[in-house]
Coordinates of C-alpha atoms in Angstrom, one line a residue:
M1059 CA 87.8 50.8 77.0
D1060 CA 89.2 53.1 79.6
A1061 CA 88.8 56.7 80.8
K1062 CA 90.8 58.1 77.9
D1063 CA 88.5 56.5 75.3
I1064 CA 85.4 57.8 77.1
L1065 CA 86.8 61.4 77.2
G1066 CA 88.1 61.2 73.6
L1067 CA 91.7 61.8 74.6
P1068 CA 94.6 60.3 72.7
K1069 CA 96.4 57.6 74.6
N1070 CA 99.8 59.2 74.2
S1071 CA 98.9 62.8 74.8
V1072 CA 99.8 63.0 78.4
T1073 CA 103.0 61.3 79.5
Q1074 CA 103.4 61.0 83.2
E1075 CA 107.0 60.9 84.2
K1076 CA 107.7 58.7 87.1
K1077 CA 109.5 60.4 89.9
S1078 CA 112.7 58.8 90.6
R1079 CA 113.1 58.1 94.3
P1080 CA 116.5 59.1 95.8
Q1081 CA 118.4 56.0 96.8
K1082 CA 119.2 55.7 100.4
D1083 CA 122.8 55.6 101.2
S1084 CA 123.5 52.2 102.6
Q1085 CA 125.8 52.7 105.6
R1086 CA 127.5 49.7 107.0
K1087 CA 127.5 49.2 110.7
P1088 CA 131.0 49.7 112.2
D1089 CA 132.7 47.0 114.0
G1090 CA 132.6 46.8 117.8
I1091 CA 129.1 48.2 118.2
S1092 CA 125.8 46.3 118.4
R1093 CA 123.0 46.7 116.0
E1094 CA 120.5 48.1 118.6
V1095 CA 123.0 50.8 119.7
Y1096 CA 123.8 51.8 116.2
A1097 CA 120.0 52.1 115.4
L1098 CA 119.5 54.3 118.4
T1099 CA 122.5 56.7 117.8
G1100 CA 122.2 56.7 114.0
G1101 CA 126.0 56.6 113.6
L1102 CA 126.5 59.9 115.5
A1103 CA 129.7 60.4 117.5
P1104 CA 129.4 59.8 121.2
L1105 CA 129.5 62.6 123.7
I1106 CA 132.4 61.0 125.6
P1107 CA 135.6 59.6 124.0
A1108 CA 134.9 56.1 122.8
I1109 CA 137.4 53.2 123.1
E1110 CA 138.9 52.0 119.9
A1111 CA 137.6 48.8 118.5
S1112 CA 141.1 47.4 118.5
Q1113 CA 141.3 47.9 122.3
L1114 CA 138.0 46.1 122.8
K1115 CA 139.3 42.9 121.2
K1116 CA 142.8 43.2 122.8
R1117 CA 143.4 40.5 125.2
P1118 CA 145.7 40.9 128.3
P1119 CA 149.0 39.1 128.5
S1120 CA 148.7 35.4 129.3
D1121 CA 151.2 35.7 132.3
E1122 CA 149.0 38.4 134.1
K1123 CA 146.0 37.4 136.1
I1124 CA 143.8 40.4 136.6
T1125 CA 141.0 40.5 139.2
W1126 CA 138.8 43.3 140.7
Q1127 CA 138.3 43.4 144.5
W1128 CA 136.2 45.5 146.8
L1129 CA 138.9 47.0 149.2
P1130 CA 138.9 49.7 151.8
F1131 CA 141.0 52.9 151.4
T1132 CA 141.9 56.1 153.3
N1133 CA 142.4 59.6 152.0
S1134 CA 145.4 61.6 153.3
A1135 CA 143.5 64.8 152.6
R1136 CA 141.0 64.0 155.4
K1137 CA 141.9 64.4 159.0
D1138 CA 139.2 62.1 160.5
N1139 CA 140.8 58.8 159.2
L1140 CA 137.6 57.8 157.4
H1141 CA 137.6 54.3 155.8
L1142 CA 135.8 54.0 152.5
Y1143 CA 135.6 51.2 149.9
H1144 CA 136.0 51.0 146.1
W1145 CA 136.8 48.5 143.4
V1146 CA 140.6 48.0 142.9
R1147 CA 142.3 46.3 140.0
I1148 CA 144.5 43.5 141.3
V1149 CA 147.3 42.1 139.1
N1150 CA 148.6 38.6 140.0
G1151 CA 147.0 38.9 143.5
V1152 CA 149.1 41.9 144.5
P1153 CA 147.0 44.9 145.7
P1154 CA 148.3 48.5 144.8
T1155 CA 150.1 50.5 147.4
G1156 CA 150.4 54.2 148.0
D1157 CA 148.1 57.1 148.8
Y1158 CA 144.7 57.7 147.3
S1159 CA 145.1 58.9 143.7
F1160 CA 142.9 62.0 144.2
A1161 CA 144.5 63.2 147.4
K1162 CA 147.0 65.2 145.4
Y1163 CA 144.3 67.6 144.3
N1164 CA 143.6 68.8 147.8
K1165 CA 145.2 72.2 148.0
S1166 CA 144.9 74.4 151.1
V1167 CA 145.9 78.0 152.0
D1168 CA 148.4 78.6 154.8
I1169 CA 146.5 80.7 157.3
V1170 CA 148.4 82.7 159.9
K1171 CA 148.3 81.5 163.5
Y1172 CA 148.8 83.6 166.5
T1173 CA 148.8 83.1 170.3
D1174 CA 147.1 85.0 173.1
E1175 CA 150.3 86.9 174.0
E1176 CA 150.9 87.9 170.4
Y1177 CA 147.3 89.1 170.1
E1178 CA 147.5 91.2 173.2
K1179 CA 150.9 92.7 172.0
Y1180 CA 150.4 93.2 168.3
L1181 CA 146.7 92.6 167.2
T1182 CA 144.5 94.6 169.5
D1183 CA 141.9 96.7 167.6
P1184 CA 139.0 98.7 169.2
M1185 CA 136.7 97.8 166.3
W1186 CA 137.3 94.0 166.7
T1187 CA 137.2 91.7 169.6
K1188 CA 139.3 88.6 170.1
E1189 CA 136.3 86.3 169.7
E1190 CA 135.4 87.9 166.3
T1191 CA 139.0 87.7 165.1
D1192 CA 139.2 84.0 166.1
Q1193 CA 135.9 83.2 164.3
L1194 CA 137.2 85.1 161.2
F1195 CA 140.4 83.0 161.1
E1196 CA 138.5 79.8 161.6
L1197 CA 136.2 80.5 158.7
C1198 CA 139.2 81.6 156.6
Q1199 CA 140.8 78.2 157.3
S1200 CA 137.6 76.3 156.5
F1201 CA 136.7 78.1 153.3
D1202 CA 140.3 78.9 152.0
L1203 CA 139.9 82.7 152.0
R1204 CA 136.7 82.8 149.9
F1205 CA 135.5 86.0 151.5
I1206 CA 132.1 86.0 149.9
V1207 CA 131.3 82.7 151.6
I1208 CA 133.0 83.9 154.8
A1209 CA 130.8 87.1 154.9
D1210 CA 127.7 84.9 154.4
R1211 CA 128.7 82.6 157.3
F1212 CA 130.0 85.2 159.7
P1213 CA 127.8 85.7 162.7
S1214 CA 127.9 89.5 163.0
S1215 CA 127.0 91.9 160.2
R1216 CA 130.4 92.7 158.6
T1217 CA 131.0 93.6 155.0
V1218 CA 133.4 91.8 152.7
E1219 CA 135.8 94.7 152.8
E1220 CA 135.9 94.8 156.6
L1221 CA 136.6 91.1 156.8
K1222 CA 139.4 91.5 154.2
D1223 CA 140.9 94.5 156.0
R1224 CA 141.0 92.7 159.4
Y1225 CA 142.5 89.5 158.0
Y1226 CA 145.2 91.2 155.9
S1227 CA 146.1 93.7 158.7
V1228 CA 146.5 90.8 161.2
A1229 CA 148.6 88.8 158.7
R1230 CA 150.8 91.8 158.0
A1231 CA 151.3 92.7 161.6
M1232 CA 152.3 89.1 162.4
L1233 CA 154.7 89.0 159.5
I1234 CA 156.5 92.1 160.6
A1235 CA 156.6 91.0 164.2
R1236 CA 158.1 87.6 163.4
A1237 CA 160.7 88.8 160.9
P1238 CA 164.3 89.0 162.1
S1239 CA 164.8 92.3 160.2
P1240 CA 162.6 94.7 158.2
G1241 CA 164.7 94.2 155.1
D1242 CA 163.9 90.5 154.9
I1243 CA 160.2 91.1 154.3
S1244 CA 160.4 94.4 152.4
G1245 CA 159.5 92.6 149.1
H1246 CA 156.6 90.6 150.5
P1247 CA 153.2 91.5 148.9
L1248 CA 151.5 92.1 152.3
V1249 CA 154.2 94.6 153.3
K1250 CA 154.8 96.2 149.9
E1251 CA 151.1 96.7 148.9
P1252 CA 148.9 96.7 152.0
Y1253 CA 145.1 96.3 151.6
N1254 CA 143.3 99.7 151.2
V1255 CA 139.7 99.3 152.3
S1256 CA 138.6 102.8 151.3
Q1257 CA 140.0 102.4 147.8
E1258 CA 138.4 99.0 147.4
T1259 CA 135.0 100.3 148.6
E1260 CA 135.3 103.3 146.2
R1261 CA 136.3 101.0 143.3
K1262 CA 133.3 98.7 143.8
R1263 CA 130.9 101.7 144.1
A1264 CA 132.3 103.2 140.9
L1265 CA 132.0 99.8 139.1
S1266 CA 128.5 99.4 140.3
M1267 CA 127.6 102.9 138.9
V1268 CA 129.1 101.9 135.5
L1269 CA 127.2 98.7 135.3
S1270 CA 123.9 100.3 136.4
Q1271 CA 123.9 103.0 133.8
T1272 CA 120.9 103.4 131.5
K1273 CA 121.1 103.8 127.8
Q1274 CA 120.3 107.4 128.1
Q1275 CA 123.2 108.0 130.5
E1276 CA 125.5 106.1 128.2
R1277 CA 124.5 108.3 125.2
K1278 CA 125.0 111.4 127.3
D1279 CA 128.5 110.3 128.3
A1280 CA 129.3 109.5 124.7
E1281 CA 128.2 113.1 123.8
V1282 CA 130.4 114.6 126.5
L1283 CA 133.4 112.6 125.3
A1284 CA 132.8 113.5 121.7
E1285 CA 132.6 117.2 122.7
A1286 CA 135.8 116.9 124.7
K1287 CA 137.5 115.3 121.8
R1288 CA 136.4 118.1 119.5
I1289 CA 137.7 120.7 121.9
T1290 CA 141.0 118.9 122.2
E1291 CA 141.4 118.7 118.4
S1292 CA 140.6 122.4 118.0
R1293 CA 143.2 123.3 120.6
M1294 CA 145.8 121.1 118.9
V1295 CA 145.1 122.9 115.6
A1296 CA 145.4 126.3 117.3
R1297 CA 148.6 125.3 119.0
G1298 CA 150.1 124.1 115.7
A1299 CA 149.2 127.4 114.0
E1300 CA 150.8 129.4 116.9
E1301 CA 154.0 127.3 116.7
S1302 CA 154.2 127.8 112.9
E1303 CA 154.0 131.6 113.4
L1304 CA 156.9 131.7 115.9
P1305 CA 160.1 133.4 114.6
V1306 CA 163.3 131.5 114.1
P1307 CA 165.3 131.4 117.4
S1308 CA 168.3 133.8 117.5
N1309 CA 170.7 131.3 119.0
A1310 CA 171.0 129.5 115.7
G1311 CA 174.7 129.7 114.6
P1312 CA 175.9 131.3 111.4
E1313 CA 176.9 127.9 110.1
S1314 CA 173.4 126.6 110.0
A1315 CA 172.2 129.8 108.2
E1316 CA 174.9 129.5 105.6
R1317 CA 174.1 125.8 105.2
A1318 CA 170.4 126.6 104.6
A1319 CA 171.3 129.4 102.1
A1320 CA 173.7 127.1 100.2
I1321 CA 171.0 124.6 99.4
P1322 CA 169.0 125.7 96.4
A1323 CA 165.2 125.6 96.3
D1324 CA 165.0 122.9 93.6
T1325 CA 167.4 120.5 95.4
V1326 CA 165.5 120.1 98.6
S1327 CA 165.5 116.5 99.7
P1328 CA 162.4 114.7 100.9
S1329 CA 164.0 114.4 104.3
S1330 CA 163.7 118.1 104.9
N1331 CA 160.0 117.9 104.2
V1332 CA 159.8 115.0 106.6
Q1333 CA 161.5 117.1 109.3
Q1334 CA 159.1 119.9 108.8
H1335 CA 156.1 117.7 108.9
P1336 CA 154.4 117.6 112.3
S1337 CA 154.0 113.8 112.1
A1338 CA 157.7 113.2 111.8
A1339 CA 158.5 113.7 115.5
V1340 CA 156.2 113.6 118.5
A1341 CA 156.9 116.2 121.1
P1342 CA 156.6 114.8 124.6
S1343 CA 155.3 118.1 126.0
T1344 CA 152.5 118.1 123.4
I1345 CA 151.5 114.5 124.3
T1346 CA 151.6 115.3 128.0
V1347 CA 149.3 118.3 127.4
D1348 CA 146.9 116.1 125.4
N1349 CA 146.9 113.4 128.1
A1350 CA 146.1 116.0 130.7
S1351 CA 143.3 117.4 128.6
I1352 CA 141.9 113.9 128.1
L1353 CA 142.0 113.2 131.8
A1354 CA 140.3 116.5 132.5
S1355 CA 137.5 115.7 130.0
L1356 CA 137.1 112.2 131.5
R1357 CA 136.7 113.7 135.0
M1358 CA 133.6 115.5 133.8
L1359 CA 131.9 112.1 133.8
R1360 CA 130.6 110.6 136.9
V1361 CA 132.9 107.6 136.7
Y1362 CA 135.1 105.9 134.0
L1363 CA 137.3 102.8 133.7
R1364 CA 141.0 103.1 133.3
T1365 CA 141.0 101.0 130.2
Y1366 CA 138.7 103.5 128.5
A1367 CA 141.1 106.3 129.5
L1368 CA 144.0 104.3 128.1
D1369 CA 142.3 103.9 124.7
Q1370 CA 141.7 107.7 124.5
M1371 CA 145.4 108.4 125.3
V1372 CA 146.6 105.9 122.7
Q1373 CA 144.4 107.5 120.1
A1374 CA 145.7 111.0 121.1
A1375 CA 149.3 109.8 120.9
S1376 CA 148.7 108.2 117.5
S1377 CA 146.6 110.9 116.0
S1378 CA 149.5 112.6 114.2
A1379 CA 150.6 109.2 112.7
G1380 CA 149.2 107.5 109.7
L1381 CA 147.3 104.2 109.6
R1382 CA 150.4 102.3 108.4
T1383 CA 152.5 103.7 111.1
I1384 CA 149.9 102.7 113.8
K1385 CA 149.9 99.2 112.3
R1386 CA 153.7 99.1 112.4
V1387 CA 153.6 100.1 116.1
E1388 CA 151.2 97.3 116.9
Q1389 CA 153.3 94.9 115.0
T1390 CA 156.4 96.0 116.9
L1391 CA 154.5 95.5 120.2
Q1392 CA 153.6 91.9 119.1
E1393 CA 157.2 91.2 118.2
L1394 CA 158.3 92.4 121.6
G1395 CA 155.7 90.1 123.3
V1396 CA 153.7 93.0 124.7
N1397 CA 149.9 92.9 124.7
L1398 CA 148.2 95.7 122.7
K1399 CA 146.1 96.3 125.9
P1400 CA 147.6 95.7 129.3
R1401 CA 146.0 92.8 131.2
V1402 CA 146.3 94.6 134.5
P1403 CA 145.7 98.3 133.6
T1404 CA 147.0 100.0 136.7
K1405 CA 148.2 103.6 136.6
A1406 CA 151.9 102.6 136.5
V1407 CA 151.3 99.9 133.8
C1408 CA 149.3 102.3 131.6
A1409 CA 152.0 105.0 131.9
E1410 CA 154.7 102.5 130.9
H1411 CA 152.6 101.2 128.1
L1412 CA 152.1 104.8 126.7
E1413 CA 155.8 105.5 127.1
L1414 CA 156.7 102.4 125.1
R1415 CA 154.3 103.4 122.3
R1416 CA 155.9 106.8 122.1
E1417 CA 159.4 105.4 121.9
I1418 CA 158.4 102.9 119.2
L1419 CA 156.7 105.8 117.2
T1420 CA 159.9 107.9 117.6
L1421 CA 162.0 105.0 116.5
L1422 CA 159.9 104.4 113.4
N1423 CA 160.1 108.1 112.5
L1424 CA 163.9 108.1 112.9
Q1425 CA 164.2 105.0 110.7
K1426 CA 162.1 106.8 108.0
Q1427 CA 164.4 109.8 108.1
L1428 CA 167.4 107.6 108.0
Q1429 CA 166.1 105.9 104.8
Y1430 CA 165.6 109.3 103.2
K1431 CA 169.1 110.4 104.1
E1432 CA 170.6 107.2 102.8
A1433 CA 168.7 107.5 99.5
E1434 CA 169.8 111.1 99.2
G1435 CA 173.5 110.2 99.9
S1436 CA 173.4 107.4 97.4
S1437 CA 172.0 109.6 94.7
Y1438 CA 174.8 112.2 95.3
R1439 CA 177.5 109.4 95.3
D1440 CA 176.3 107.7 92.1
G1441 CA 175.7 110.9 90.2
S1442 CA 173.4 109.1 87.8
Y1443 CA 171.6 112.3 86.9
A1444 CA 174.8 113.9 85.5
D1445 CA 175.5 110.9 83.1
T1446 CA 172.1 111.3 81.4
P1447 CA 172.3 113.4 78.2
G1448 CA 170.3 116.6 78.3
T1449 CA 170.1 116.7 82.1
P1450 CA 171.4 119.9 83.6
K1451 CA 173.7 119.7 86.6
H1452 CA 172.8 121.6 89.7
L1453 CA 175.6 123.4 91.5
S1454 CA 175.7 123.8 95.2
H1455 CA 176.4 127.6 95.1
G1456 CA 173.6 128.6 92.7
G1457 CA 171.4 127.6 89.8
D1458 CA 174.0 128.1 87.0
Q1459 CA 174.1 125.5 84.2
D1460 CA 176.6 124.7 81.5
R1461 CA 175.7 126.8 78.4
T1462 CA 176.6 125.9 74.8
F1463 CA 179.1 128.4 73.2
V1464 CA 177.5 130.6 70.5
P1465 CA 180.0 132.5 68.4
D1466 CA 179.5 136.2 68.1
M1467 CA 180.3 138.2 64.9
S1468 CA 181.5 141.2 66.9
F1469 CA 185.1 142.0 67.7
A1470 CA 184.7 140.6 71.2
G1471 CA 183.4 137.4 69.7
E1472 CA 186.4 137.0 67.4
R1473 CA 188.8 137.5 70.4
M1474 CA 186.9 134.8 72.4
G1475 CA 187.1 132.5 69.4
K1476 CA 190.9 133.0 69.1
R1477 CA 191.3 132.5 72.8
D1478 CA 189.4 129.2 72.6
Q1479 CA 191.7 128.1 69.7
K1480 CA 194.8 128.8 71.8
R1481 CA 193.4 126.7 74.7
K1482 CA 192.9 123.7 72.5
A1483 CA 195.3 120.8 72.9
P1484 CA 198.0 120.2 70.2
G1485 CA 196.5 116.7 69.4
R1486 CA 193.5 118.4 67.8
L1487 CA 195.3 120.2 64.9
S1488 CA 192.9 118.6 62.4
E1489 CA 190.2 121.0 63.6
A1490 CA 192.4 124.1 62.6
P1491 CA 191.9 125.7 59.1
L1492 CA 194.3 124.3 56.4
P1493 CA 196.9 126.6 54.7
A1494 CA 196.4 127.8 51.2
H1495 CA 198.9 125.4 49.4
K1496 CA 197.3 122.4 51.1
R1497 CA 193.7 123.2 50.2
P1498 CA 192.0 120.8 47.8
R1499 CA 191.9 122.1 44.3
K1500 CA 188.7 122.8 42.5
S1501 CA 187.3 120.2 40.2
K1502 CA 187.6 120.9 36.5
A1503 CA 185.4 119.9 33.6
A1504 CA 188.1 117.4 32.4
D1505 CA 188.0 115.6 35.6
L1506 CA 184.3 114.9 35.3

């Protein structure tokens, strides 16, 4: 007797299904690794590249005797001739020769040196003493022109911009003084683009203002830019309406007027519509005005980045083009190996980038017009519309069509019919009425 008998339950009423336990995947320990290490890592890949198992079991050649020795070495990058020790792999008792393997990574900057006579002749500055200039160049030699560290170690209170200005002005003056002729150093960066301390200070101040803006200031700037964009678009619409209302210039020759009059209204090609469409050609003067208006609107902000102004100008230049045309422009830039956004967005680089985009857009529009012209010329050459039955043929001088001759019962109609009979070729006599003696006789009742 069990619990089911006491409760009066049937023995087979409740069937408990045994839960099948998932079988553990038996992973075999890989070769070349101990059981303890495999248990700790769980088969995970190591953080550093591991040596292949075949390399662990590979034995060195029998004719080579390899030993490791604790030997001294010197580093050519150091000037104090310091002797250090490390383990060296010795093959057949011959130690390796040559410089320390990591000495090649020691790179230093060539710092300008000057003498006392050169300083008195070329480098005197009322804002700097000779002791401060010597300290500056010693720190530049020690820290490889890392001016942030140099400003931290400099004894007197000088800004980073002042230290840069002094160093580059001294280097530029010594380069000019030691050059045999001015033409030899005209292309040197220090001579071609001297360091401008005021511009660098203003740039850092403007960048600090941009990075320290609050969310409210960013929203206000976005509202100002949106309003400026709306004003620019409204001016473009008004300018387009004014240009459409302008009369045709009087210097157009009579040939162009006759050519325009000779083309009927129903034979206008798609290319003429493309030429009249404002997106077919981009006027440089209009784009220049739009860029000027964008720059004027950006000056209303406290400060802005040049990359943001470039994006606004690109949008203004591509506003009259479609989305497919913009994608084709970007594809052309990629084919030419030009970045969609300049990596160094200076004023000259941004101007050249915008000019390249305008030229590509003009090229695409000219290619589109050329395709329309070629399609129109091929349709005129083939004349496929004239071979189709029931299709009227358009003439160049008007809209006349070939009309079917309808005979008239009047006297004039009879004269026109006789004239047409005279014009017929002699090979078509079967169409003329037969004489009376050649007419077929009437059928009689006997013939039936």
